[in-house]
Amino acid sequence: MPIYTKETISDLIDGKLSWHVLKGIMSSDKDEDRFEKYLEILQERASWQEKILVPIAEHLFVVSKGNDRIVKCECGHEFGDYRINWKLKALIYVRDTEEKLDEIFEGLHKPDKRWSVIREYYCPGCSAQLEVEAVPPGYPILFDFLPDIDGFYDMRPKLKKKILGK
Ligand SMILES: [Zn+2]
């Protein structure tokens, strides 16, 4: 099983690897400490101190803050309890008119606004686009991911001690 350096994993995150190297990584078994290295890199890049428990989107993480587990953006903006859909506290832009859909779709690729709208979610702290969903008009906001953090770490006792401290 190949072992990749933190530098290689860092380049993987940043999309800097050549196709040849990337293909090698994709085609081989995942090295056992990949997630641990990935977390270390994300933590080193963070401008804040809270420990990252699990990344949940490109700019979002569940972090440990005191006795709480909250969703936090790369920029430091906090969305609160990770069990509550962070999207409810995001800035939301809904593309539900011909004009708004024309800005991102061309011709026949555009969905019929009677059947589908595009919802874009942005961070109130840094304006990064955090998620995009295509749903029927009026459909409830999707809750993408509720990680079983304790279950995940229970399966990895060594990492659990390092990350959760127990
Ligand atoms: Zn942000």
Short mmCIF file of C-alpha atoms and ligand atoms in Angstrom, two decimals:
data_model
loop_
_atom_site.label_atom_id
_atom_site.label_comp_id
_atom_site.label_asym_id
_atom_site.label_seq_id
_atom_site.Cartn_x
_atom_site.Cartn_y
_atom_site.Cartn_z
CA MET A 1 0.00 0.00 0.00
CA PRO A 2 1.49 3.36 -0.98
CA ILE A 3 2.21 5.98 1.65
CA TYR A 4 1.79 9.55 0.51
CA THR A 5 3.52 12.48 2.16
CA LYS A 6 1.65 15.40 3.66
CA GLU A 7 3.05 17.51 0.83
CA THR A 8 1.43 15.21 -1.75
CA ILE A 9 -1.90 15.25 0.12
CA SER A 10 -1.66 19.03 0.36
CA ASP A 11 -1.14 19.24 -3.42
CA LEU A 12 -4.06 16.83 -3.84
CA ILE A 13 -6.33 19.22 -1.89
CA ASP A 14 -5.15 22.17 -3.98
CA GLY A 15 -5.54 20.34 -7.30
CA LYS A 16 -1.83 20.68 -8.10
CA LEU A 17 -1.03 17.05 -8.91
CA SER A 18 -0.36 15.89 -12.44
CA TRP A 19 -2.89 13.48 -13.93
CA HIS A 20 -0.26 10.72 -13.77
CA VAL A 21 0.20 11.10 -9.99
CA LEU A 22 -3.52 11.65 -9.39
CA LYS A 23 -4.43 8.54 -11.35
CA GLY A 24 -1.96 6.55 -9.25
CA ILE A 25 -3.62 7.75 -6.05
CA MET A 26 -7.14 7.11 -7.36
CA SER A 27 -6.27 3.61 -8.55
CA SER A 28 -4.56 2.42 -5.39
CA ASP A 29 -5.85 1.57 -1.92
CA LYS A 30 -6.21 4.56 0.36
CA ASP A 31 -3.27 4.86 2.74
CA GLU A 32 -4.41 4.21 6.29
CA ASP A 33 -3.47 7.61 7.69
CA ARG A 34 -4.86 9.67 4.78
CA PHE A 35 -7.68 11.19 6.81
CA GLU A 36 -5.33 12.01 9.69
CA LYS A 37 -2.92 13.78 7.32
CA TYR A 38 -5.84 15.53 5.63
CA LEU A 39 -7.11 16.81 9.00
CA GLU A 40 -3.60 17.98 9.98
CA ILE A 41 -3.29 19.96 6.74
CA LEU A 42 -6.73 21.55 7.15
CA GLN A 43 -5.96 22.41 10.78
CA GLU A 44 -2.60 23.98 9.87
CA ARG A 45 -4.33 26.12 7.26
CA ALA A 46 -7.10 27.27 9.62
CA SER A 47 -6.78 30.82 10.96
CA TRP A 48 -8.57 29.82 14.20
CA GLN A 49 -7.81 27.46 17.07
CA GLU A 50 -10.89 25.20 17.35
CA LYS A 51 -10.09 21.59 16.52
CA ILE A 52 -11.52 20.31 13.24
CA LEU A 53 -13.50 17.10 13.80
CA VAL A 54 -14.65 16.53 10.25
CA PRO A 55 -14.83 18.57 7.04
CA ILE A 56 -18.39 18.66 5.64
CA ALA A 57 -17.98 20.83 2.52
CA GLU A 58 -15.26 22.66 0.63
CA HIS A 59 -15.14 25.58 3.10
CA LEU A 60 -17.03 24.11 6.07
CA PHE A 61 -15.99 22.03 9.04
CA VAL A 62 -17.51 20.62 12.19
CA VAL A 63 -15.21 21.84 14.96
CA SER A 64 -15.02 21.36 18.69
CA LYS A 65 -15.69 24.56 20.66
CA GLY A 66 -15.86 24.14 24.41
CA ASN A 67 -18.39 21.39 24.96
CA ASP A 68 -20.11 22.10 21.66
CA ARG A 69 -19.66 20.86 18.14
CA ILE A 70 -20.39 23.59 15.65
CA VAL A 71 -20.18 24.25 11.93
CA LYS A 72 -17.50 26.77 11.12
CA CYS A 73 -16.41 28.32 7.84
CA GLU A 74 -12.81 28.60 6.72
CA CYS A 75 -13.13 32.37 7.33
CA GLY A 76 -14.13 31.84 10.98
CA HIS A 77 -17.87 32.47 10.63
CA GLU A 78 -19.81 30.15 12.95
CA PHE A 79 -23.14 28.58 11.96
CA GLY A 80 -23.88 26.92 15.31
CA ASP A 81 -24.77 23.37 16.36
CA TYR A 82 -23.75 20.91 13.63
CA ARG A 83 -26.99 18.93 14.11
CA ILE A 84 -28.98 21.92 12.81
CA ASN A 85 -28.82 22.58 9.07
CA TRP A 86 -26.20 25.34 8.60
CA LYS A 87 -28.01 26.43 5.42
CA LEU A 88 -30.74 27.99 7.57
CA LYS A 89 -28.16 30.58 8.71
CA ALA A 90 -26.54 31.12 5.31
CA LEU A 91 -27.27 33.80 2.75
CA ILE A 92 -29.54 32.26 0.13
CA TYR A 93 -29.94 33.31 -3.49
CA VAL A 94 -32.75 31.61 -5.39
CA ARG A 95 -32.66 31.52 -9.18
CA ASP A 96 -36.38 31.22 -9.93
CA THR A 97 -36.87 33.55 -12.89
CA GLU A 98 -35.89 33.31 -16.55
CA GLU A 99 -33.46 36.21 -16.09
CA LYS A 100 -31.70 34.66 -13.08
CA LEU A 101 -31.46 31.25 -14.75
CA ASP A 102 -30.18 32.82 -17.99
CA GLU A 103 -27.14 34.07 -16.05
CA ILE A 104 -25.85 30.52 -15.58
CA PHE A 105 -27.54 28.36 -18.23
CA GLU A 106 -27.55 28.54 -22.01
CA GLY A 107 -30.50 27.66 -24.19
CA LEU A 108 -31.90 24.19 -23.77
CA HIS A 109 -29.68 23.42 -20.77
CA LYS A 110 -31.79 25.77 -18.65
CA PRO A 111 -34.29 24.06 -16.35
CA ASP A 112 -37.98 24.91 -16.54
CA LYS A 113 -38.55 27.30 -13.62
CA ARG A 114 -41.98 25.78 -13.04
CA TRP A 115 -40.28 22.51 -12.12
CA SER A 116 -36.83 23.42 -10.83
CA VAL A 117 -35.13 26.33 -9.10
CA ILE A 118 -31.47 26.76 -8.21
CA ARG A 119 -30.64 27.70 -4.62
CA GLU A 120 -27.18 29.08 -3.88
CA TYR A 121 -25.89 29.28 -0.31
CA TYR A 122 -23.25 31.83 0.69
CA CYS A 123 -21.27 32.43 3.88
CA PRO A 124 -22.35 35.62 5.67
CA GLY A 125 -18.74 36.06 6.82
CA CYS A 126 -16.74 35.76 3.60
CA SER A 127 -19.34 35.43 0.81
CA ALA A 128 -17.86 32.10 -0.35
CA GLN A 129 -20.35 29.98 -2.24
CA LEU A 130 -20.87 27.01 0.07
CA GLU A 131 -23.44 24.89 -1.72
CA VAL A 132 -25.80 24.85 -4.68
CA GLU A 133 -28.93 22.74 -4.96
CA ALA A 134 -31.47 22.20 -7.73
CA VAL A 135 -34.92 21.47 -6.32
CA PRO A 136 -38.59 21.85 -7.21
CA PRO A 137 -40.00 25.28 -6.20
CA GLY A 138 -40.95 25.32 -2.50
CA TYR A 139 -39.05 22.15 -1.70
CA PRO A 140 -37.64 22.13 1.88
CA ILE A 141 -33.99 23.13 2.23
CA LEU A 142 -31.86 19.99 1.89
CA PHE A 143 -29.85 18.87 4.91
CA ASP A 144 -26.87 17.40 3.08
CA PHE A 145 -24.88 15.70 5.76
CA LEU A 146 -25.25 14.85 9.45
CA PRO A 147 -22.00 13.08 10.31
CA ASP A 148 -21.95 10.38 13.00
CA ILE A 149 -18.80 11.85 14.55
CA ASP A 150 -18.64 9.55 17.59
CA GLY A 151 -19.38 6.49 15.49
CA PHE A 152 -16.67 7.50 13.04
CA TYR A 153 -14.04 7.97 15.74
CA ASP A 154 -15.13 4.86 17.69
CA MET A 155 -13.93 2.89 14.66
CA ARG A 156 -10.52 4.63 14.87
CA PRO A 157 -9.42 4.52 18.55
CA LYS A 158 -5.94 6.01 17.96
CA LEU A 159 -7.28 8.94 15.97
CA LYS A 160 -10.14 9.34 18.48
CA LYS A 161 -7.66 9.91 21.30
CA LYS A 162 -5.76 12.46 19.23
CA ILE A 163 -8.78 14.36 17.93
CA LEU A 164 -11.41 13.95 20.66
CA GLY A 165 -8.91 13.54 23.51
CA LYS A 166 -10.62 10.44 24.97
ZN ZN B 1 -16.91 32.16 5.39
#
